């Protein structure tokens, strides 16, 4: 089952040849998640194009949205670290490997749930904003 040929090979941290595609894919996935989280965090700090809120009533919504998106960005970063840890652990350390991959799955499901809540929050905000604009016209 193990691809180690001699006791001196045990100190080599890299996987055997039969695991290289999975190892490379794990590194690519981890780097993608980590760099994506950094890019999202930076974009949120700089602001998005066409994202104009000049009404003072929008301040609460913007604070909540910013806080929620910071959490999601942190979760993407944590997920990337979990994938990197699982990749470096290789399937030879089964408990740690499975634990990292299961944790990454739970984190990604949490991100989907938080995104759904963000959609609901945005829809409610736009509905209230349209209602305010209608009341101001009449």
PDB file of C-alpha atoms in Angstrom, residues 10-16 19-31 34 79-98 100-101:
ATOM      1  CA  UNK A  10      10.113   8.132   5.054  1.00  0.00           C
ATOM      2  CA  UNK A  11      11.518  11.635   5.549  1.00  0.00           C
ATOM      3  CA  UNK A  12      10.561  12.789   2.038  1.00  0.00           C
ATOM      4  CA  UNK A  13       7.450  15.009   2.338  1.00  0.00           C
ATOM      5  CA  UNK A  14       6.391  14.646  -1.295  1.00  0.00           C
ATOM      6  CA  UNK A  15       3.908  12.022  -2.454  1.00  0.00           C
ATOM      7  CA  UNK A  16       4.774   9.017  -4.528  1.00  0.00           C
ATOM      8  CA  UNK A  19      -0.395  10.439  -6.137  1.00  0.00           C
ATOM      9  CA  UNK A  20       1.166  13.293  -8.135  1.00  0.00           C
ATOM     10  CA  UNK A  21      -1.961  14.313 -10.102  1.00  0.00           C
ATOM     11  CA  UNK A  22      -3.963  14.525  -6.880  1.00  0.00           C
ATOM     12  CA  UNK A  23      -1.123  16.383  -5.150  1.00  0.00           C
ATOM     13  CA  UNK A  24      -0.848  18.913  -7.993  1.00  0.00           C
ATOM     14  CA  UNK A  25      -4.624  19.354  -8.124  1.00  0.00           C
ATOM     15  CA  UNK A  26      -4.740  19.976  -4.374  1.00  0.00           C
ATOM     16  CA  UNK A  27      -2.029  22.610  -4.636  1.00  0.00           C
ATOM     17  CA  UNK A  28      -3.834  24.336  -7.502  1.00  0.00           C
ATOM     18  CA  UNK A  29      -7.162  24.267  -5.646  1.00  0.00           C
ATOM     19  CA  UNK A  30      -5.601  25.577  -2.429  1.00  0.00           C
ATOM     20  CA  UNK A  31      -3.776  28.385  -4.239  1.00  0.00           C
ATOM     21  CA  UNK A  34      -6.408  31.498  -1.058  1.00  0.00           C
ATOM     22  CA  UNK A  79     -10.920  26.481   3.147  1.00  0.00           C
ATOM     23  CA  UNK A  80      -7.796  27.055   1.072  1.00  0.00           C
ATOM     24  CA  UNK A  81      -5.623  26.351   4.106  1.00  0.00           C
ATOM     25  CA  UNK A  82      -7.575  23.159   4.827  1.00  0.00           C
ATOM     26  CA  UNK A  83      -7.129  21.971   1.244  1.00  0.00           C
ATOM     27  CA  UNK A  84      -3.423  22.784   1.433  1.00  0.00           C
ATOM     28  CA  UNK A  85      -3.082  20.859   4.706  1.00  0.00           C
ATOM     29  CA  UNK A  86      -4.947  17.871   3.247  1.00  0.00           C
ATOM     30  CA  UNK A  87      -2.795  17.976   0.137  1.00  0.00           C
ATOM     31  CA  UNK A  88       0.437  18.055   2.092  1.00  0.00           C
ATOM     32  CA  UNK A  89      -0.779  15.315   4.450  1.00  0.00           C
ATOM     33  CA  UNK A  90      -1.518  12.964   1.504  1.00  0.00           C
ATOM     34  CA  UNK A  91      -3.912  10.010   1.874  1.00  0.00           C
ATOM     35  CA  UNK A  92      -1.235   8.118   3.805  1.00  0.00           C
ATOM     36  CA  UNK A  93      -2.320  10.069   6.922  1.00  0.00           C
ATOM     37  CA  UNK A  94      -5.951   9.048   6.500  1.00  0.00           C
ATOM     38  CA  UNK A  95      -7.569  10.576   9.582  1.00  0.00           C
ATOM     39  CA  UNK A  96      -6.026  14.017   9.091  1.00  0.00           C
ATOM     40  CA  UNK A  97      -6.578  13.867   5.308  1.00  0.00           C
ATOM     41  CA  UNK A  98     -10.263  12.931   5.604  1.00  0.00           C
ATOM     42  CA  UNK A 100      -9.346  18.298   6.348  1.00  0.00           C
ATOM     43  CA  UNK A 101     -11.386  17.427   3.266  1.00  0.00           C
TER      44      UNK A 101
END
